[in-house]
PDB file of C-alpha atoms in Angstrom:
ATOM      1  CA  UNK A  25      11.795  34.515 -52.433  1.00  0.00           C
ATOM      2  CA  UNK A  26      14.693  35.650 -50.316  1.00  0.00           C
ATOM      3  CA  UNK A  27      17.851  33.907 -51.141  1.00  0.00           C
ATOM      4  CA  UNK A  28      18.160  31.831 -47.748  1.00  0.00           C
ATOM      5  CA  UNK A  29      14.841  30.667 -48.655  1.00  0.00           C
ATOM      6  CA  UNK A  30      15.848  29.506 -51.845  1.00  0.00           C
ATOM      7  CA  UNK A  31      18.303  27.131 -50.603  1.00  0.00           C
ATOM      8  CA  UNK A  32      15.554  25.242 -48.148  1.00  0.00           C
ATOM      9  CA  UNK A  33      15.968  21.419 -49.285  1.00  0.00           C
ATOM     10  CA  UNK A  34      13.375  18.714 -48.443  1.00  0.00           C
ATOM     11  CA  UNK A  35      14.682  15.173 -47.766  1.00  0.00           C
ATOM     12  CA  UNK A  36      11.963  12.518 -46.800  1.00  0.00           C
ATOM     13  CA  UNK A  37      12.528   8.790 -47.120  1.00  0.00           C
ATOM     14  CA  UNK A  38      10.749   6.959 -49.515  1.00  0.00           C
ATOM     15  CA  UNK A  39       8.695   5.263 -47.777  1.00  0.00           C
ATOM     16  CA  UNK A  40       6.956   8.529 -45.923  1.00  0.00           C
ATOM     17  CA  UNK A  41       6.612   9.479 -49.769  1.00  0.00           C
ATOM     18  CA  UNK A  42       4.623   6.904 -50.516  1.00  0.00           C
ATOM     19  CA  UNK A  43       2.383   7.060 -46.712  1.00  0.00           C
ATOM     20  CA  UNK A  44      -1.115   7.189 -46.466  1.00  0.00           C
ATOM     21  CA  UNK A  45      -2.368  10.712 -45.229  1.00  0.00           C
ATOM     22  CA  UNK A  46      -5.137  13.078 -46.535  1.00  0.00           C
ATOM     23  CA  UNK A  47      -4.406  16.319 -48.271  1.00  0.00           C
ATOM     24  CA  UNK A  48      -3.483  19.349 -46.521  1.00  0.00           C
ATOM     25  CA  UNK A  49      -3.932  22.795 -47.031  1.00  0.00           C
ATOM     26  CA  UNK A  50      -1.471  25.040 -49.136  1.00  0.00           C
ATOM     27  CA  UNK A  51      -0.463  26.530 -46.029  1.00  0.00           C
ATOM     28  CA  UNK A  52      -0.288  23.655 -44.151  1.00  0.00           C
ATOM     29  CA  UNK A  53       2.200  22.251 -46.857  1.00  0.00           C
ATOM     30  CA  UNK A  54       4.382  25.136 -46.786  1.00  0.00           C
ATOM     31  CA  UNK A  55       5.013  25.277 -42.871  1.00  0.00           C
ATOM     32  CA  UNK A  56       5.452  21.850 -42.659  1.00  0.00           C
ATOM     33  CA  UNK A  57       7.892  21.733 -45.795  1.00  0.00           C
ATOM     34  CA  UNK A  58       9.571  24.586 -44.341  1.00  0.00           C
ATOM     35  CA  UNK A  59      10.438  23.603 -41.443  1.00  0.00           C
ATOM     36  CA  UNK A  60      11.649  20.593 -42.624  1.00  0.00           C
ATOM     37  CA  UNK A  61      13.959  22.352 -45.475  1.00  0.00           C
ATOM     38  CA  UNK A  62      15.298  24.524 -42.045  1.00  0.00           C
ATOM     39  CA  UNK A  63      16.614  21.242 -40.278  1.00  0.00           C
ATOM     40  CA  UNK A  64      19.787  19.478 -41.133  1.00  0.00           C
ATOM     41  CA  UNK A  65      18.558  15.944 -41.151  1.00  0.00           C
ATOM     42  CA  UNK A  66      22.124  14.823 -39.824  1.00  0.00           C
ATOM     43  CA  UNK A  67      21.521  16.378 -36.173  1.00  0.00           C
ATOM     44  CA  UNK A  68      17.503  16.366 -36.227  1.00  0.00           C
ATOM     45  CA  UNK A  69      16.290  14.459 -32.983  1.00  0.00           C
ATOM     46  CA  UNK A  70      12.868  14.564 -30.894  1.00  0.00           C
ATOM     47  CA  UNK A  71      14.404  17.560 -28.682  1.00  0.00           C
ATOM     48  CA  UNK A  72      15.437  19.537 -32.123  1.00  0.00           C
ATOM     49  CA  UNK A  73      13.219  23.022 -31.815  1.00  0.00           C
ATOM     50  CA  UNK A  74      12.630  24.075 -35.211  1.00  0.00           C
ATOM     51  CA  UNK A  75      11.921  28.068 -35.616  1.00  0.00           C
ATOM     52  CA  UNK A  76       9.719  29.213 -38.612  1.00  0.00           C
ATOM     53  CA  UNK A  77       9.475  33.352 -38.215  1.00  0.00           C
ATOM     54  CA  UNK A  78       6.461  34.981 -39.434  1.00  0.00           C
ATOM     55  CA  UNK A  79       8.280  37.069 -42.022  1.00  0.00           C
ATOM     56  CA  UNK A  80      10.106  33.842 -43.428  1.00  0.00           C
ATOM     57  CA  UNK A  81       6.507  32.405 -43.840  1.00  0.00           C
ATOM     58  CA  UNK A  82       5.545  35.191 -45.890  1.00  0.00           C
ATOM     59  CA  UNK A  83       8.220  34.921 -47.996  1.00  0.00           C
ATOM     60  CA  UNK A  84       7.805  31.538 -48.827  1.00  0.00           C
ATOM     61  CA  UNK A  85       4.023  31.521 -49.394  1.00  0.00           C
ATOM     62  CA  UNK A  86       4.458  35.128 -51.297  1.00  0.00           C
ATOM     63  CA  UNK A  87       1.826  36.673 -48.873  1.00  0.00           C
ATOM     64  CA  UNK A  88       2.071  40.033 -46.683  1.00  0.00           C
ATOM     65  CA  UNK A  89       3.309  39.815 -43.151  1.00  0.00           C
ATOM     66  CA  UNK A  90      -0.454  40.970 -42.102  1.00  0.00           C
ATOM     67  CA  UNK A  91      -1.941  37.828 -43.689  1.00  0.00           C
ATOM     68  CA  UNK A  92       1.194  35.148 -42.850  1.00  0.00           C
ATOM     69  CA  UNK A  93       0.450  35.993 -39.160  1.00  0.00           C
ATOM     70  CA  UNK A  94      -3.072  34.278 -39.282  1.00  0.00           C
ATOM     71  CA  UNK A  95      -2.863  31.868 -41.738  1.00  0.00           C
ATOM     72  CA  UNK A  96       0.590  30.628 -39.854  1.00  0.00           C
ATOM     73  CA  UNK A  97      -1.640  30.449 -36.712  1.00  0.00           C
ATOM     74  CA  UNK A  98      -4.520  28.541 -38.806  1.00  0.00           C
ATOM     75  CA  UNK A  99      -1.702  26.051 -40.296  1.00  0.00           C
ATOM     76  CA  UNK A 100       0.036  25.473 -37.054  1.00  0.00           C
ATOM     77  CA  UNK A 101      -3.223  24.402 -35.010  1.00  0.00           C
ATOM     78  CA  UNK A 102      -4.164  22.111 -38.306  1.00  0.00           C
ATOM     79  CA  UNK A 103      -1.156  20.920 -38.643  1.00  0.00           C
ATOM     80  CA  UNK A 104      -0.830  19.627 -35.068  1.00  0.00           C
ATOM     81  CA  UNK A 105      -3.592  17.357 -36.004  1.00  0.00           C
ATOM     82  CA  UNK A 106      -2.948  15.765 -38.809  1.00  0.00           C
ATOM     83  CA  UNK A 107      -1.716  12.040 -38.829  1.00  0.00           C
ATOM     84  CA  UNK A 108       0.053   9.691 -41.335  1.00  0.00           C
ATOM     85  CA  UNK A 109      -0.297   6.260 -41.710  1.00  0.00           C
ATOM     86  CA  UNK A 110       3.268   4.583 -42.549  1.00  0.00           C
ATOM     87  CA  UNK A 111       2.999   0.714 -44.025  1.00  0.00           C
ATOM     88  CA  UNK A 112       5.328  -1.949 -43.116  1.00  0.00           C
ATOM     89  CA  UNK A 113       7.368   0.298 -40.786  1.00  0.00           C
ATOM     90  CA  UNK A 114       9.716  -1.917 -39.625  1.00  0.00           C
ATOM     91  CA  UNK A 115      11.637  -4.650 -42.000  1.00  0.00           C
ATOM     92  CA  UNK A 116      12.808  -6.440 -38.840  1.00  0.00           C
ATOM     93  CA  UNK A 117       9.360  -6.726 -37.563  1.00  0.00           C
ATOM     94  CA  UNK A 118       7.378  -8.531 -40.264  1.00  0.00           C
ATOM     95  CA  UNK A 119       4.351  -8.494 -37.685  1.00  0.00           C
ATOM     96  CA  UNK A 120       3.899  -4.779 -37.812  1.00  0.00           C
ATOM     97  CA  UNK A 121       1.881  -3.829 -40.721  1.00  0.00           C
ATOM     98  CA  UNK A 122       1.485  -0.222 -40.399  1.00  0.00           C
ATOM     99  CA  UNK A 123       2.193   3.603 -37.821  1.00  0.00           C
ATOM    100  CA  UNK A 124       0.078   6.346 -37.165  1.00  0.00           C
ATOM    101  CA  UNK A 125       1.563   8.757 -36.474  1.00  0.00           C
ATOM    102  CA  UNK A 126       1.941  12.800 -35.583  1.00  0.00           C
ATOM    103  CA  UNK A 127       3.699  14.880 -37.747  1.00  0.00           C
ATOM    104  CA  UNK A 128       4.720  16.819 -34.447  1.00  0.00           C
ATOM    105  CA  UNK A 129       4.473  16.322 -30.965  1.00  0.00           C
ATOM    106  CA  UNK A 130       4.598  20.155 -29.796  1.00  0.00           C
ATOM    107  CA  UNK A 131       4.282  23.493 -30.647  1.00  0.00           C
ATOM    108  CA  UNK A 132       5.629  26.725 -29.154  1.00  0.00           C
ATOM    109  CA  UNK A 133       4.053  30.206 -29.567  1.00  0.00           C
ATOM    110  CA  UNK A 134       5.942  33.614 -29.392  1.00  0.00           C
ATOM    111  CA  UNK A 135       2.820  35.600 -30.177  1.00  0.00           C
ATOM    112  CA  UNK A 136       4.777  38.940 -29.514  1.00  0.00           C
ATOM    113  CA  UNK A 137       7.547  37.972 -31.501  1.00  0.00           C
ATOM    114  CA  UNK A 138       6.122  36.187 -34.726  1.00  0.00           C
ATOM    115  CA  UNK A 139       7.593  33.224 -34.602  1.00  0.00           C
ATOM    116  CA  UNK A 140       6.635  29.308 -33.820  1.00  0.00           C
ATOM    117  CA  UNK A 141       9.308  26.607 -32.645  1.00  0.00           C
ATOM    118  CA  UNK A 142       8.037  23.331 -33.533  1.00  0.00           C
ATOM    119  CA  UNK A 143       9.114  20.016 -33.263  1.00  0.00           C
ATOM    120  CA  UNK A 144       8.625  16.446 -34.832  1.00  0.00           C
ATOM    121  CA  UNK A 145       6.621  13.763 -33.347  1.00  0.00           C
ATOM    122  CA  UNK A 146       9.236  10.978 -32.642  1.00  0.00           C
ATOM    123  CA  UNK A 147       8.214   7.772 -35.043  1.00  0.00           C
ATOM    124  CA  UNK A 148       8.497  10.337 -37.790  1.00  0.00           C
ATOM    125  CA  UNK A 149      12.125  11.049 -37.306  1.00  0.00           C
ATOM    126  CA  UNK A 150      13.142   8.156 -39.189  1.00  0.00           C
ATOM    127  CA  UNK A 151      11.655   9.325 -42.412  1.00  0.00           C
ATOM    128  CA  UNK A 152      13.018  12.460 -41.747  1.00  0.00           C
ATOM    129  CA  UNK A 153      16.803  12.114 -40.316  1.00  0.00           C
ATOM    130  CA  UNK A 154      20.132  10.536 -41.094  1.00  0.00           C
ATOM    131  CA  UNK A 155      18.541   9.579 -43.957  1.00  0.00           C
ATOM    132  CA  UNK A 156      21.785   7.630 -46.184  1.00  0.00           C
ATOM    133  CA  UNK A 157      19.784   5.529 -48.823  1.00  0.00           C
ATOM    134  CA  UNK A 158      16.126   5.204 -49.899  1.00  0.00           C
ATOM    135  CA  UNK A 159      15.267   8.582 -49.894  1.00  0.00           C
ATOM    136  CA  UNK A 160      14.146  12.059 -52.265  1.00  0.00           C
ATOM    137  CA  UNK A 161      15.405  15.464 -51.527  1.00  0.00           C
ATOM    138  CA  UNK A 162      14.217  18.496 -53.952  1.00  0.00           C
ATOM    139  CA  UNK A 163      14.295  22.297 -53.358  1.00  0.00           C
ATOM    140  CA  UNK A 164      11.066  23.613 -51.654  1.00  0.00           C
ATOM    141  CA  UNK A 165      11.437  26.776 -54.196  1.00  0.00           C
ATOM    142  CA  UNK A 166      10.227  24.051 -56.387  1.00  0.00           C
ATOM    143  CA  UNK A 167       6.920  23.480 -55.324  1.00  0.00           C
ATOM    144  CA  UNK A 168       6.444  26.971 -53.666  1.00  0.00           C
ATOM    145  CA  UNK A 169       4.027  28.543 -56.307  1.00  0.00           C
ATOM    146  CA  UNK A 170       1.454  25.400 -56.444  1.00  0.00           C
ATOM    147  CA  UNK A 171      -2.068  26.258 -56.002  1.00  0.00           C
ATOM    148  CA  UNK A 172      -3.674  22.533 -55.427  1.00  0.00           C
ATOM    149  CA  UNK A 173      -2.976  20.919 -52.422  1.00  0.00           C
ATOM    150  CA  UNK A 174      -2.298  17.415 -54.181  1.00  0.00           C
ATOM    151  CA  UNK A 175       0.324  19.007 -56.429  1.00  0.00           C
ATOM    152  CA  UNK A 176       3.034  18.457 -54.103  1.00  0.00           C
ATOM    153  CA  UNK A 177       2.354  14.827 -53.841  1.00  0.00           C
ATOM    154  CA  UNK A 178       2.365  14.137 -57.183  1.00  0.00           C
ATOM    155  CA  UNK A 179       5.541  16.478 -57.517  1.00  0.00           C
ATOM    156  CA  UNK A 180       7.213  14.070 -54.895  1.00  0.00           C
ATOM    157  CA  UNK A 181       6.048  10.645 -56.573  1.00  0.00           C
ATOM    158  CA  UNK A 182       7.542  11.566 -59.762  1.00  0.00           C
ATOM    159  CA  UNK A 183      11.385  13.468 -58.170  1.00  0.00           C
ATOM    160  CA  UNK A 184      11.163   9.742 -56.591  1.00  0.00           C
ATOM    161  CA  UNK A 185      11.950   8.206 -59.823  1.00  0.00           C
ATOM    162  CA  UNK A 186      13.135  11.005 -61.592  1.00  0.00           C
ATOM    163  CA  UNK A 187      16.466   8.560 -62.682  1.00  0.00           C
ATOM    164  CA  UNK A 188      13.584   6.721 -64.830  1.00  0.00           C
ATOM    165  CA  UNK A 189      11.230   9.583 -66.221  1.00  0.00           C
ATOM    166  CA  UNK A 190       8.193   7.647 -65.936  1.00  0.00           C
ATOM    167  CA  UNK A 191       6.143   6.282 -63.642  1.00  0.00           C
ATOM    168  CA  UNK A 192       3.062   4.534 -63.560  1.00  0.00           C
ATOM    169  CA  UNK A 193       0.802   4.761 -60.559  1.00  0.00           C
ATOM    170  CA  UNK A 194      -2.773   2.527 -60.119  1.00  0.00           C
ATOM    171  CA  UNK A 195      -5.726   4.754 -59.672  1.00  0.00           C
ATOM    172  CA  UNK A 196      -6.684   2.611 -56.789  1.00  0.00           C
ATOM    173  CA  UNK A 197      -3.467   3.024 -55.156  1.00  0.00           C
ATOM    174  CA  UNK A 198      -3.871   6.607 -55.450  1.00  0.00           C
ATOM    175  CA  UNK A 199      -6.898   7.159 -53.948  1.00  0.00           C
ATOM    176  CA  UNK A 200      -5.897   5.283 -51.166  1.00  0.00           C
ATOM    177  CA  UNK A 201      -2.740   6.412 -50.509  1.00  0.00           C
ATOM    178  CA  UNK A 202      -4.423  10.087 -51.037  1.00  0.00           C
ATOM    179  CA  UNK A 203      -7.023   9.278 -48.831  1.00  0.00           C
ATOM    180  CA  UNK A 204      -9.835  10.233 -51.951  1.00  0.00           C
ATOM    181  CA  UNK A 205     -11.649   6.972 -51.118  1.00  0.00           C
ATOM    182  CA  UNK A 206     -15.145   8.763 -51.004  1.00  0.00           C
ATOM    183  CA  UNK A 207     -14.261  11.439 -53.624  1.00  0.00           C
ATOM    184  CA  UNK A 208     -14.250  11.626 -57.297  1.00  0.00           C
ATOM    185  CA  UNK A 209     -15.222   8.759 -57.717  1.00  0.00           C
ATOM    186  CA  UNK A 210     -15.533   8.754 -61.220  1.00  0.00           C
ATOM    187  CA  UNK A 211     -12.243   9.037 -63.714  1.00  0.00           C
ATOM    188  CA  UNK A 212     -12.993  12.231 -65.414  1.00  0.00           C
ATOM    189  CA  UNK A 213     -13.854  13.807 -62.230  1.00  0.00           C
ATOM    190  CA  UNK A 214     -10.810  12.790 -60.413  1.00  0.00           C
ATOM    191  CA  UNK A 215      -8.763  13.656 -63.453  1.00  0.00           C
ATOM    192  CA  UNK A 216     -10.592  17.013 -63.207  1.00  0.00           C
ATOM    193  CA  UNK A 217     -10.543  18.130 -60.093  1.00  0.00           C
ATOM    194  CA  UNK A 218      -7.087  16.503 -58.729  1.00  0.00           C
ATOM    195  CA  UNK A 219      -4.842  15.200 -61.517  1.00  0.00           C
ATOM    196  CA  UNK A 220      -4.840  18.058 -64.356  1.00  0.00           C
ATOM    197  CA  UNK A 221      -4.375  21.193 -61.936  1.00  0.00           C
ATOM    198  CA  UNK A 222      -1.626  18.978 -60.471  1.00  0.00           C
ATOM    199  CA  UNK A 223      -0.288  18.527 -63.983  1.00  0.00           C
ATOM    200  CA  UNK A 224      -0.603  22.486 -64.603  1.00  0.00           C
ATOM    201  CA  UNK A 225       1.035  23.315 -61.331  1.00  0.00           C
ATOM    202  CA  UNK A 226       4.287  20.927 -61.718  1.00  0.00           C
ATOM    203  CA  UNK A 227       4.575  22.274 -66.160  1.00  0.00           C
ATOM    204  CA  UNK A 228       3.899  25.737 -65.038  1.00  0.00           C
ATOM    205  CA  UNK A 229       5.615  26.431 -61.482  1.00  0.00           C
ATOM    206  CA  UNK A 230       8.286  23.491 -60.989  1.00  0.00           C
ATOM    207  CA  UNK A 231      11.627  22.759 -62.241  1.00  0.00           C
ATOM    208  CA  UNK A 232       9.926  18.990 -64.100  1.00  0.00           C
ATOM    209  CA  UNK A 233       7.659  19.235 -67.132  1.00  0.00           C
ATOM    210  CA  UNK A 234       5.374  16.007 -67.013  1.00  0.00           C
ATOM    211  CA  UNK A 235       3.005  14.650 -69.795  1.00  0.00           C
ATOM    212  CA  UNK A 236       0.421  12.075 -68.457  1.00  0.00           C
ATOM    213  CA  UNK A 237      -1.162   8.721 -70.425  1.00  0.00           C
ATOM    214  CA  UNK A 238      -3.269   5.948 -69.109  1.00  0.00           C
ATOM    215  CA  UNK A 239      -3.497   2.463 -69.101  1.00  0.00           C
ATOM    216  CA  UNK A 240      -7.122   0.750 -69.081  1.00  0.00           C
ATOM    217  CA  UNK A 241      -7.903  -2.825 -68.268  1.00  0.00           C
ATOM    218  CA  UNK A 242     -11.068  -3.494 -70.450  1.00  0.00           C
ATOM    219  CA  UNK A 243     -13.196  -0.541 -70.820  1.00  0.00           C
ATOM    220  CA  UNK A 244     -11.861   0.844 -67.557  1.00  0.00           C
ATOM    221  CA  UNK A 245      -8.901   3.064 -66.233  1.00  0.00           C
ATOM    222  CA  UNK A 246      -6.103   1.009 -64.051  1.00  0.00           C
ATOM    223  CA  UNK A 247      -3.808   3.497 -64.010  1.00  0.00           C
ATOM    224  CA  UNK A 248      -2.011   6.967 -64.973  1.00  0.00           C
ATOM    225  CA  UNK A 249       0.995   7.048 -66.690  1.00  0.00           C
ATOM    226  CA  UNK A 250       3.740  10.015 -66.329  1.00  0.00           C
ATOM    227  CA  UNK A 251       6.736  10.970 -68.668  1.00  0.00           C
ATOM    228  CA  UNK A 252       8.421  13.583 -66.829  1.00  0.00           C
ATOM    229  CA  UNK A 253      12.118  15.011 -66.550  1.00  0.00           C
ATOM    230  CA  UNK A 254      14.080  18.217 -66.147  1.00  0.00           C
ATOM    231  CA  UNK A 255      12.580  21.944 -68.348  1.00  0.00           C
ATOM    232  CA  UNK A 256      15.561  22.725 -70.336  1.00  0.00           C
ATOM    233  CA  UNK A 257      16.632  25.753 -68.078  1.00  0.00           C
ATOM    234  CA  UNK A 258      17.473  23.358 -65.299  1.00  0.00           C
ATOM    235  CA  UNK A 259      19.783  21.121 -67.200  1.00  0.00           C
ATOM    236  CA  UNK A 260      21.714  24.265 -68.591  1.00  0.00           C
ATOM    237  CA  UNK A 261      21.898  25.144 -64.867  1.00  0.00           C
ATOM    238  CA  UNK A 262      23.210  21.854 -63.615  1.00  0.00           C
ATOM    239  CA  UNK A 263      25.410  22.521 -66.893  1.00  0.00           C
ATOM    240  CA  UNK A 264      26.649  25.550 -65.766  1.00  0.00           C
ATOM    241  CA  UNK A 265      27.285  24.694 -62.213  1.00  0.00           C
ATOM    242  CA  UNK A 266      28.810  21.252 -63.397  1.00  0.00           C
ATOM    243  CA  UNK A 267      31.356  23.048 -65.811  1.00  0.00           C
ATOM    244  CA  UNK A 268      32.643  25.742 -62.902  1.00  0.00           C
ATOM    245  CA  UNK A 269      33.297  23.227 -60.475  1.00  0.00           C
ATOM    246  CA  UNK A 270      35.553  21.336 -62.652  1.00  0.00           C
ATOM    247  CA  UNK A 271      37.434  23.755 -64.759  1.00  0.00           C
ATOM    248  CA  UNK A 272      40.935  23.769 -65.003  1.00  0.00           C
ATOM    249  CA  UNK A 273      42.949  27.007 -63.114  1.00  0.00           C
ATOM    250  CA  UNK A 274      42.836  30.059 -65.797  1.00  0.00           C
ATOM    251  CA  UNK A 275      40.144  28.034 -68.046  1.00  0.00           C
ATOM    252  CA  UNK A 276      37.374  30.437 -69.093  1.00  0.00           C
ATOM    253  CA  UNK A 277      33.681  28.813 -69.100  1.00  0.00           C
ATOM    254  CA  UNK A 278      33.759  28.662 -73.317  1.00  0.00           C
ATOM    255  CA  UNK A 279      36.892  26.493 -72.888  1.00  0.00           C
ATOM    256  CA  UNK A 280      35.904  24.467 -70.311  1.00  0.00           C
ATOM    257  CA  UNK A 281      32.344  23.896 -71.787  1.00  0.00           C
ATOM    258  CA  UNK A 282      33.902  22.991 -75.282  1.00  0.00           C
ATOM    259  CA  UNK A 283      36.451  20.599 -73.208  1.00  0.00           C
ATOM    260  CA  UNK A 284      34.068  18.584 -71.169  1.00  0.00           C
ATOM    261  CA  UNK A 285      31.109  18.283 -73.582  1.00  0.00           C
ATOM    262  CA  UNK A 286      33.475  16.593 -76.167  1.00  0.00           C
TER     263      UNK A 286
END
């Protein structure tokens, strides 16, 4: 992934974490979480064009130019209409249970060029800007290499409390939330065909390793429990990066490392 790629960050408030929407496409994951790592959420409004370039795409999805061009195309057209169900929108309206809502209002093509503009739909822009409180950010390099389309929700559920390093989420909460009402609708299936290639994807490909265990009320499964925190690389990196920024003038690392770990 090219380096300006690597720097995309994803901020989404909590509570579009947590929404109610079905499970898109790889694809379809990527350009949205692109474009949304290409905005500063400080300045993003309803008349913010956001530009995703076919080359960019490829980059991030690890395809050839050829291929990005259609499967952008494909994504875009899906994309456009998809929907999200927020609950309890509004603390200052009590009344108003629940938005559905776009994730974008409009879509420009430069065919010739290779490149999209896109913006957001309005009632999603406050789950998406001036976000100060209540809200995850991670690194879309992060969740770049997943190969099942519900790996990135898990991923987000668990960088949501990734202070804690566990979470425990009711199966029925799940599928609803997931929209997997009428699928899997027995445990071992579910836990086959959505939970464990989630659980490969986030040990194999992301910056978390994750462990799962579940609780059952009587002979049947309530809910799945996650242990989860940082692989070891990434805390030597936040080690690392920690130690530069505060070392004295003229302190090599060794010094500094031995000075701030004491």
């Amino acid at each position: 992934m090219h380096k300006e790629n690597t720097k995309l960050k994803i901020h989404k408030q909590n509570d579009l974490i947590q929404a109610r929407y079905g499970a898109m496409t790889l694809h379809e994951q990527l350009l949205l979480l692109a474009v949304i790592g290409k905005v500063d959420p400080r300045q993003l409004t309803a008349e913010t064009a956001v530009e995703l370039s076919v080359a960019s795409f490829a980059d991030i999805a690890d395809i050839s130019e050829t291929q990005a061009y259609d499967d952008l195309q494909r994504a875009v057209k899906r994309l456009y209409d998809r929907s999200v169900t927020i609950d309890n929108p509004d603390p200052d309206e009590p009344a108003l249970k629940r938005t559905e809502t776009r994730w974008v209002s409009s879509i420009n093509y430069f065919p010739g060029q290779g490149r999209i503009k896109l913006y957001f739909a309005p009632k999603i822009l406050p789950y998406l800007a001036n976000l100060r409180n209540n809200y995850t950010a991670y690194f879309l390099r992060h969740v770049s290499k997943f190969r099942s389309k519900y790996s990135v929700r898990l991923y987000e559920l668990l960088v949501q409390w990734q202070s804690k390093g566990e979470r425990e989420v009711e199966i029925e909460w799940l599928r609803e939330h997931w929209q997997l009402q009428d699928k899997y609708s027995a445990i071992k299936d579910l836990k086959k065909w959505v939970i464990e290639p989630t659980l490969r994807d986030i040990n194999e490909f992301s910056n978390l390793w994750v462990k799962m265990g579940q609780r059952k009320r009587g002979r049947r499964v309530h809910s799945l429990q996650f242990r989860f925190g940082l692989k070891q690389q990434e805390k030597k990196k936040l080690d690392r990066v920690y130690i530069e920024k505060h070392a004295k003038p003229g302190e090599t690392w060794d010094n500094a490392y031995k000075r701030l770990k004491n």
